[in-house]
mmCIF file of C-alpha atoms (C1' of nucleotides) in Angstrom:
data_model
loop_
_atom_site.group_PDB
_atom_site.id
_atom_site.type_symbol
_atom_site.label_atom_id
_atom_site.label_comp_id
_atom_site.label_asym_id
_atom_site.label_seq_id
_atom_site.Cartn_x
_atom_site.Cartn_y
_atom_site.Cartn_z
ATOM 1 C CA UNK I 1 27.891 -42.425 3.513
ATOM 2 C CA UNK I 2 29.138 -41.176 0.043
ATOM 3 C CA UNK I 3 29.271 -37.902 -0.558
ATOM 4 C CA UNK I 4 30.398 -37.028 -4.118
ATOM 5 C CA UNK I 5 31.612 -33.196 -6.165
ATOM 6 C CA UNK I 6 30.619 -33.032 -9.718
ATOM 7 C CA UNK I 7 31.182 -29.566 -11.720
ATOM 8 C CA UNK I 8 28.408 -30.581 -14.367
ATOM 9 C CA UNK I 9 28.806 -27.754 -17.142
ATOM 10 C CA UNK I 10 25.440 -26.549 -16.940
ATOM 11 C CA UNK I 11 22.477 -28.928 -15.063
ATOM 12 C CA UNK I 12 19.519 -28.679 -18.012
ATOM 13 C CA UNK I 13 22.639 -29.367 -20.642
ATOM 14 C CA UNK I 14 23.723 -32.495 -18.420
ATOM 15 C CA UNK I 15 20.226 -34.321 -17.052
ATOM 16 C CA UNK I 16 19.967 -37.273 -18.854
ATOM 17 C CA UNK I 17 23.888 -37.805 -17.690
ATOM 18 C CA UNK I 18 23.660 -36.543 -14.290
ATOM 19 C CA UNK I 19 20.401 -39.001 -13.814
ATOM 20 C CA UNK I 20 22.135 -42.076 -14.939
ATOM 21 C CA UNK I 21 25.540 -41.394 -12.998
ATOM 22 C CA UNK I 22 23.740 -40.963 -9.949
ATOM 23 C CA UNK I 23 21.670 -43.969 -10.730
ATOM 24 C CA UNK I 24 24.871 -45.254 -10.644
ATOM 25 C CA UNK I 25 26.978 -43.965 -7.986
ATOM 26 C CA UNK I 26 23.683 -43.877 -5.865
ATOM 27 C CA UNK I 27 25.837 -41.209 -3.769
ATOM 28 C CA UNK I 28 23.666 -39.929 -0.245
ATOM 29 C CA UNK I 29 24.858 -36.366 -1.272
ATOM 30 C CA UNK I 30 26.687 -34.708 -3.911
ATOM 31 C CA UNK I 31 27.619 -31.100 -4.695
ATOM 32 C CA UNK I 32 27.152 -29.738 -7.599
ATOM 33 C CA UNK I 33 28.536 -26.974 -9.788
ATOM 34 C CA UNK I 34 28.268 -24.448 -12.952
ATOM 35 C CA UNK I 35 24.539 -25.424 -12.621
ATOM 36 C CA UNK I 36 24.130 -22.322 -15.075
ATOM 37 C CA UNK I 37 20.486 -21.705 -14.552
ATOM 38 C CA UNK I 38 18.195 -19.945 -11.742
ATOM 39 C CA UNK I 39 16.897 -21.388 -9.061
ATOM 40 C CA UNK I 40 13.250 -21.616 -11.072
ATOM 41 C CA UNK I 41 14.845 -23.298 -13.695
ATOM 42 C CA UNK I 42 16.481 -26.232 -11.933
ATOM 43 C CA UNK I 43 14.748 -29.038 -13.040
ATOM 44 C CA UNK I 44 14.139 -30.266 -9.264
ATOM 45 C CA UNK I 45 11.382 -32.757 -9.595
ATOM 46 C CA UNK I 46 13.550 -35.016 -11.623
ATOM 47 C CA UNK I 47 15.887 -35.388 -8.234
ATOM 48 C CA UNK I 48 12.812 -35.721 -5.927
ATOM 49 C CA UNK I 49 12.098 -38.759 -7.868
ATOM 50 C CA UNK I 50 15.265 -40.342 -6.992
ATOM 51 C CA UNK I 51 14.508 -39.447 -3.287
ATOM 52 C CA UNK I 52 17.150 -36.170 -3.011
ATOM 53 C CA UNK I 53 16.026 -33.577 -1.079
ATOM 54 C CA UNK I 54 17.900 -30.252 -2.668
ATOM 55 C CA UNK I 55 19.235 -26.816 -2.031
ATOM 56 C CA UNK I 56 20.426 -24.901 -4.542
ATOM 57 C CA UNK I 57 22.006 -21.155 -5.206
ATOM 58 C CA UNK I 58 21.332 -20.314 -9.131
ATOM 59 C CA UNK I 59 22.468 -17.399 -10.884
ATOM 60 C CA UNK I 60 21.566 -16.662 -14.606
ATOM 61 C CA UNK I 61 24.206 -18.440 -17.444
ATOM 62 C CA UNK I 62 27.157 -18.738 -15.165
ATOM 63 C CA UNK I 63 28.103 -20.152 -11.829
ATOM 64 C CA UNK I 64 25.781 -21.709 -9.655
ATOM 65 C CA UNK I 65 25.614 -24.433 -6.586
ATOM 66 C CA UNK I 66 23.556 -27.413 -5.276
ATOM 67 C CA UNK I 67 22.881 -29.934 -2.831
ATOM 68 C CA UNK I 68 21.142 -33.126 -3.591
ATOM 69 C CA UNK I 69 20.673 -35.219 -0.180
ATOM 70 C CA UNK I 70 18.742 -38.245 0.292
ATOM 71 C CA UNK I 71 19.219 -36.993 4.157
ATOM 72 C CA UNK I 72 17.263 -33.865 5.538
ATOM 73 C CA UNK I 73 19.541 -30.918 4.951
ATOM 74 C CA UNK I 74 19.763 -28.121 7.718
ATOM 75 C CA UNK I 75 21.359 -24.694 8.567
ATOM 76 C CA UNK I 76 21.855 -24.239 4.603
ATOM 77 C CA UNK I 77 23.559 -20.927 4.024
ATOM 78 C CA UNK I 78 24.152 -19.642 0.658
ATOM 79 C CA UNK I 79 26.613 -17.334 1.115
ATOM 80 C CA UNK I 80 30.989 -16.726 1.930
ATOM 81 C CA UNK I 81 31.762 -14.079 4.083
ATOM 82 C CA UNK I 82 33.867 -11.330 3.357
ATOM 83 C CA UNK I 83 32.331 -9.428 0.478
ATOM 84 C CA UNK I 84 29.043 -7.903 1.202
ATOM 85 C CA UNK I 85 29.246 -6.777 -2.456
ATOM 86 C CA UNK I 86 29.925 -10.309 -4.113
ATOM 87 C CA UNK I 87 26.545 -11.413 -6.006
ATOM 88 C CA UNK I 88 28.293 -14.527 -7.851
ATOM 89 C CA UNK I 89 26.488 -18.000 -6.601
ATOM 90 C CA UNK I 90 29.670 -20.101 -5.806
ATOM 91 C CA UNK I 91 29.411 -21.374 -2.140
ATOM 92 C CA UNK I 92 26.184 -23.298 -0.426
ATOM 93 C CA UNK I 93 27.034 -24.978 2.878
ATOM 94 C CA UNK I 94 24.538 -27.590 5.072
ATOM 95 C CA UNK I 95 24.203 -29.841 7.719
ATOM 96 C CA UNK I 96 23.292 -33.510 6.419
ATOM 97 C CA UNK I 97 21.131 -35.043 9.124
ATOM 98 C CA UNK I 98 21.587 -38.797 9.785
ATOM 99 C CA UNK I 99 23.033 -40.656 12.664
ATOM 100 C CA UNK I 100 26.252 -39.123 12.719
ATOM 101 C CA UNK I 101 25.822 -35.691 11.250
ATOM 102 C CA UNK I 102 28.230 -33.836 8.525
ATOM 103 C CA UNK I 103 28.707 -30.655 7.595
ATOM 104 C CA UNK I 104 29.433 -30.195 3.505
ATOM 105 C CA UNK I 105 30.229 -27.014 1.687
ATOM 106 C CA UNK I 106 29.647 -27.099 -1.964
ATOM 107 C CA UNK I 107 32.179 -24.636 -3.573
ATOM 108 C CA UNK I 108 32.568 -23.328 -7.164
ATOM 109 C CA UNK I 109 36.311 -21.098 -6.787
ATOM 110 C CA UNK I 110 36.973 -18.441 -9.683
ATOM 111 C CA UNK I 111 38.843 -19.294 -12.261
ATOM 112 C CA UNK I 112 40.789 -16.078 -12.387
ATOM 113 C CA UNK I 113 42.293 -15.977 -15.805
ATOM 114 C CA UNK I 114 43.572 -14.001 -17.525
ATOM 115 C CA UNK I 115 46.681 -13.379 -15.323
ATOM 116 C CA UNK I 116 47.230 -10.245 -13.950
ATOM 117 C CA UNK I 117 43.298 -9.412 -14.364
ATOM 118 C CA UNK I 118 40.577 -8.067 -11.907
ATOM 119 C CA UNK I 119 39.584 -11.634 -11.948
ATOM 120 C CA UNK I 120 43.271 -13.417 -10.591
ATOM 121 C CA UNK I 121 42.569 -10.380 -8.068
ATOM 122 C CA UNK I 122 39.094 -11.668 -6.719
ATOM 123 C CA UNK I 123 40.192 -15.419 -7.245
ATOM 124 C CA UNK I 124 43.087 -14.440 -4.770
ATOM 125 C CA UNK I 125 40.715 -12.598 -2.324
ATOM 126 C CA UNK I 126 38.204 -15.427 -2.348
ATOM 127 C CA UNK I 127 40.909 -17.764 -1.621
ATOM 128 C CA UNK I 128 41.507 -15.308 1.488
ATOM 129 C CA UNK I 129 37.711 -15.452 2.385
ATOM 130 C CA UNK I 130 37.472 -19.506 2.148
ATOM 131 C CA UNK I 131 40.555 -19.460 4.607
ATOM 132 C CA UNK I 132 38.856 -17.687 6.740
ATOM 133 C CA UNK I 133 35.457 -19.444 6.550
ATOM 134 C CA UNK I 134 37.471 -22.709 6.960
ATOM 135 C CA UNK I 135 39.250 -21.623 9.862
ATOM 136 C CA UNK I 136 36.074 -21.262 11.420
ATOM 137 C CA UNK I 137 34.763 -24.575 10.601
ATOM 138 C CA UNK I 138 37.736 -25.964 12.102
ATOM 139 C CA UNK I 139 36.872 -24.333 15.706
ATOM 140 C CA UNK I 140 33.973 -26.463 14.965
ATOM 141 C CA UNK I 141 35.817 -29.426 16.098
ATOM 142 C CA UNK I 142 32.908 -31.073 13.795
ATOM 143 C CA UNK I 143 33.155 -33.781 10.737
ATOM 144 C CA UNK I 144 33.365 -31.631 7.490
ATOM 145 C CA UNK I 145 33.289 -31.590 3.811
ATOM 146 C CA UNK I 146 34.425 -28.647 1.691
ATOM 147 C CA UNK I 147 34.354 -30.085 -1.898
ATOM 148 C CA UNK I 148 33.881 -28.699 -5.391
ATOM 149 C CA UNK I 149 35.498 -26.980 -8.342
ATOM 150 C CA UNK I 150 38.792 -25.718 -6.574
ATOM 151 C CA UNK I 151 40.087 -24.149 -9.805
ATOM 152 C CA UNK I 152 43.599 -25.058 -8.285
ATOM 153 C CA UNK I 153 46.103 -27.329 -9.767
ATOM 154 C CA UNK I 154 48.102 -28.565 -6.651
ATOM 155 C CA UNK I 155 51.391 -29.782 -7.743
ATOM 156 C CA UNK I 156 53.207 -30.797 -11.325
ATOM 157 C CA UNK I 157 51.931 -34.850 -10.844
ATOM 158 C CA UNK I 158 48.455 -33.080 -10.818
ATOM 159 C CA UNK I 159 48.751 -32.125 -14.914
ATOM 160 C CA UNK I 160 49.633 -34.101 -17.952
ATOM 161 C CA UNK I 161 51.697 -31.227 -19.036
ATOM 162 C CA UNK I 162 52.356 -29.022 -16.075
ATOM 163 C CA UNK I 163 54.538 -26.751 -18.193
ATOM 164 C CA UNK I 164 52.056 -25.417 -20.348
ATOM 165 C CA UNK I 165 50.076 -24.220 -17.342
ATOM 166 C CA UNK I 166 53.115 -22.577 -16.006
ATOM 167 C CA UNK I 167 51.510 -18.516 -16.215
ATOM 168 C CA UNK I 168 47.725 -19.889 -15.642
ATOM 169 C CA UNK I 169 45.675 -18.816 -12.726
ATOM 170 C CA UNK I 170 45.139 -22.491 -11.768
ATOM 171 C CA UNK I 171 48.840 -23.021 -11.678
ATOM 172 C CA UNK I 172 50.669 -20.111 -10.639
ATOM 173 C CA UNK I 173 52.301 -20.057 -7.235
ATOM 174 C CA UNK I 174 50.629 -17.448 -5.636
ATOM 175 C CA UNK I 175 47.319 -19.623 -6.471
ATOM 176 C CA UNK I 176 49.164 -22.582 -5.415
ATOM 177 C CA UNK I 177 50.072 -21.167 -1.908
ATOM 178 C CA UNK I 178 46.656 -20.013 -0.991
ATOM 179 C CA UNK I 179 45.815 -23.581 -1.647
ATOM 180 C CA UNK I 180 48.537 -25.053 0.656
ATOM 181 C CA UNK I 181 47.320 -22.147 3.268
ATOM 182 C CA UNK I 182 44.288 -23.990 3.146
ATOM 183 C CA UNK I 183 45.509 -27.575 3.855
ATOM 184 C CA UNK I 184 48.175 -26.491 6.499
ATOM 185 C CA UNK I 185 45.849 -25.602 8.698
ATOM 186 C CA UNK I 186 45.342 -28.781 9.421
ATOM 187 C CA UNK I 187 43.009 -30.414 6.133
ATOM 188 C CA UNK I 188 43.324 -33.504 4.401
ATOM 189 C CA UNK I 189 42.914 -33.599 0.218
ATOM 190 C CA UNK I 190 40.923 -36.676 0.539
ATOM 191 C CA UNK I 191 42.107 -37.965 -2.870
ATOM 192 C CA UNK I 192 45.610 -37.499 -1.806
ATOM 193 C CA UNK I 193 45.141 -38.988 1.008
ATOM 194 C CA UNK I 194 44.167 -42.632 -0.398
ATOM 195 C CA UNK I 195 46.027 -42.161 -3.602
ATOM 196 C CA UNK I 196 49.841 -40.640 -2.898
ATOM 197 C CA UNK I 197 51.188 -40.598 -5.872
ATOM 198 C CA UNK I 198 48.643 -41.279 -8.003
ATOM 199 C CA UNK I 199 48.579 -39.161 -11.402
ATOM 200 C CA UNK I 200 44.777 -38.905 -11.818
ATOM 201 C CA UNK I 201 42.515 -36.150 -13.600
ATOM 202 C CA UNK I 202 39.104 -34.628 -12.982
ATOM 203 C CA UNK I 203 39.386 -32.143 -15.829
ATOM 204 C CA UNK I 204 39.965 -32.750 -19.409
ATOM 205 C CA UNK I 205 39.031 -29.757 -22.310
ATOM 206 C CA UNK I 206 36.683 -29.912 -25.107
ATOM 207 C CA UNK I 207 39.183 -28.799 -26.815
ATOM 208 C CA UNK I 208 42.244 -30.352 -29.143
ATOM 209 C CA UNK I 209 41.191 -34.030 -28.690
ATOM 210 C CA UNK I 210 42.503 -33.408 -24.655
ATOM 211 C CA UNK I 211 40.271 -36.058 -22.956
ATOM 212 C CA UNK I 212 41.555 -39.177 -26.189
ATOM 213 C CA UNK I 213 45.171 -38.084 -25.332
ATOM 214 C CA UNK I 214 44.800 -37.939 -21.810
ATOM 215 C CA UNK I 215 45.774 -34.240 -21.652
ATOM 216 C CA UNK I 216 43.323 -33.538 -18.064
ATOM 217 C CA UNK I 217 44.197 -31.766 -14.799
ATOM 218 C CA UNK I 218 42.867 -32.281 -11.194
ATOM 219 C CA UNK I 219 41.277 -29.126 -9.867
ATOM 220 C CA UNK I 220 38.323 -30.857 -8.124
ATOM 221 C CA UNK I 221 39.182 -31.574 -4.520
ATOM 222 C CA UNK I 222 37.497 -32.692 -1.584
ATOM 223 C CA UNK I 223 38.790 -31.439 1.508
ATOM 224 C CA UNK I 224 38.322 -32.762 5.211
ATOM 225 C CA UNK I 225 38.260 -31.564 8.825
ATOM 226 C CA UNK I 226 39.961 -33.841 10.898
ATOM 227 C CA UNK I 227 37.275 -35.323 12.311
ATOM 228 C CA UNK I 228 35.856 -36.163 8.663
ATOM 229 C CA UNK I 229 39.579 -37.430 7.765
ATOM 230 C CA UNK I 230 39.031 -40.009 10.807
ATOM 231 C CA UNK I 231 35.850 -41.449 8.971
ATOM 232 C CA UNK I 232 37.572 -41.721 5.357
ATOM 233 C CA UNK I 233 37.606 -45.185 3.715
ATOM 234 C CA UNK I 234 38.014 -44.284 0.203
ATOM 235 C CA UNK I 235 38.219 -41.556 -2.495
ATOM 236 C CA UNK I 236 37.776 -42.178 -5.757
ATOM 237 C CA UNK I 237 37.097 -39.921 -9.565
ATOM 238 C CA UNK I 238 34.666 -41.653 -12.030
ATOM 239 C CA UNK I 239 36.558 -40.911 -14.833
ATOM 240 C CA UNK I 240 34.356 -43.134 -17.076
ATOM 241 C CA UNK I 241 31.973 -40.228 -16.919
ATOM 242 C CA UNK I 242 33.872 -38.019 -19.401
ATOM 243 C CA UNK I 243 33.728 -41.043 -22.095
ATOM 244 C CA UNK I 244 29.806 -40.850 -22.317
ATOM 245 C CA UNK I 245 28.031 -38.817 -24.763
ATOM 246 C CA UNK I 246 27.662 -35.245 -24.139
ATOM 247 C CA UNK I 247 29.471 -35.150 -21.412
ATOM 248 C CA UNK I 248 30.756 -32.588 -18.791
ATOM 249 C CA UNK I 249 34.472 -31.565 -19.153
ATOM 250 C CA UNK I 250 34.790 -32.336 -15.446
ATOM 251 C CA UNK I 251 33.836 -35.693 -13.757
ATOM 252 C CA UNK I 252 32.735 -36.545 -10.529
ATOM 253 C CA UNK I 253 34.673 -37.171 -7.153
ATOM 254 C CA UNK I 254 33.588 -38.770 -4.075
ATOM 255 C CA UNK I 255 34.545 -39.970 -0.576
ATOM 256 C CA UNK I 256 33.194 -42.895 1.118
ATOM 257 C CA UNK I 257 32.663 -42.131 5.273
ATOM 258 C CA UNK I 258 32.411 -44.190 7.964
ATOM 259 C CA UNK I 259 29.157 -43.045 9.632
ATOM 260 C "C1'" DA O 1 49.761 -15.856 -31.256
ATOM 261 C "C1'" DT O 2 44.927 -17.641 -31.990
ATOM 262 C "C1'" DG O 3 41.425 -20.955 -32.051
ATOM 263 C "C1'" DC O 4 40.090 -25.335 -31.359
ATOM 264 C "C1'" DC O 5 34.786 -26.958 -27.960
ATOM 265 C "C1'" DC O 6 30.742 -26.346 -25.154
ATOM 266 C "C1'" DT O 7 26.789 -23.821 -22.629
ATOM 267 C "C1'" DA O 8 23.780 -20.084 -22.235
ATOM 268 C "C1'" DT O 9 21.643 -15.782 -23.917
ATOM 269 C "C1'" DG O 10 15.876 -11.182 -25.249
ATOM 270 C "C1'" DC O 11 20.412 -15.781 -29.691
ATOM 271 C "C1'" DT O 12 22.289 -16.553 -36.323
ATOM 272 C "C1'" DA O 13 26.927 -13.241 -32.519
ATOM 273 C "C1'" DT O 14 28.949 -12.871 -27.917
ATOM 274 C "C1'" DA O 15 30.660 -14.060 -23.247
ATOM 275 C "C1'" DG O 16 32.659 -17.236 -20.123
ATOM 276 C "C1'" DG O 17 34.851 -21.220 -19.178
ATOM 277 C "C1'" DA O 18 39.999 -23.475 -17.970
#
DNA sequence: ATGCCCTATGCTATAGGA
């Protein structure tokens, strides 16, 4: 089973691209991100056709979540605990049916610039709430995916120029120990996981020519519960994506499990 | 130091992204 992450920039921007990549990748599910449109306006019959059923959590211009499946897709809930108050559409979580069935979580994690902002502050406290919900998942004792947009550079070997993103909210080490919070409790970065040392990107900018000099980060991650990390057999990024025409500024990630 | 580029919006300027 491949299930694949893909922040796609906005999903009525991106169709033509998204169709042909997943033409491509033929992945059973993927998760995907910054849809930027209402849940009216996602242009759903165009994944029918390619045999997906979907779930999605819109929102007007910004944010948004969604699950294509060419399995049945149960128990979806569209929303992270912790903030009764919190109306932004960044987490959708299902059960894919199948023979061997796997829970995936679809995640879009604030950005949280500028730095110090109301918005590192509810980046931080959504870290604090995924911990939580992923603490829970691991009582599960259950096969797992929590992939998307993690808005978290790990480590230096996980930038081009990791000096220049010294004071960012992706970067900073408060940021970066929430993140290792997360994997301590016992979660495997999939792409880590096949590729040590690997210096590989997910991100590049629009901006100042970043994806022709290489100039990308790796903020989408894929995270498994032990009992997903037993079925892994490969993780790889498409980073051919981001040389197409119109493209997203992020390209897609995906694990292959042994079901 | 700022904008560069891209998407979306009651749209020809602004907000948000990272």
């Amino acid at each position: 089973m491949i299930v694949a992450s893909f922040n796609i920039n906005g999903v009525r921007a991106r169709l033509p691209r998204l169709l042909e990549w997943l033409q491509d990748r033929k992945p059973d599910v993927a998760l995907l991100q910054e849809l930027k449109c209402q849940d009216q306006a996602f242009p759903a019959e165009q994944f029918e056709d390619l045999g997906y059923n979907i779930a999605t959590n819109g929102q007007k211009s910004f944010n948004g979540v969604a699950i294509l499946s060419k399995y049945p897709l149960e128990d979806l809930n569209p929303v992270l605990d912790g903030d009764s108050g919190d109306t932004q559409a960044r987490w959708l979580e299902a059960v894919v049916g199948g023979t061997r069935p796997v829970r995936v979580c679809c995640l879009y994690l604030p950005n949280g610039n500028p730095v110090p902002s109301p918005k590192y502050d509810y980046k931080l406290a959504w870290m604090e709430r995924l911990h939580s919900k992923m603490s829970d998942l691991l009582a599960l004792e259950e096969p797992a995916v929590v992939a998307g947009d993690y808005n978290v550079i790990p480590q230096p070997e996980d930038a081009a120029k990791p000096e220049r993103w010294k004071n960012d909210a992706l970067y900073l080490p408060e940021t970066r120990a929430a993140w290792r919070r997360l994997l301590n409790m016992g979660y495997t970065d999939a792409f880590r996981a096949v590729h040590p040392t690997a210096r590989s990107f997910t991100f590049w900018d629009y901006q100042r020519r970043a994806w022709q000099r290489d100039d990308g980060i790796r903020i989408d991650h894929m995270l498994l519960t032990p009992q997903c990390a037993d079925m892994l057999k490969d993780c790889q990024i498409d980073r051919n994506v981001r040389a197409q025409e119109k493209p997203s500024d992020h390209v897609p990630i995906w694990v292959e499990l042994n079901t």
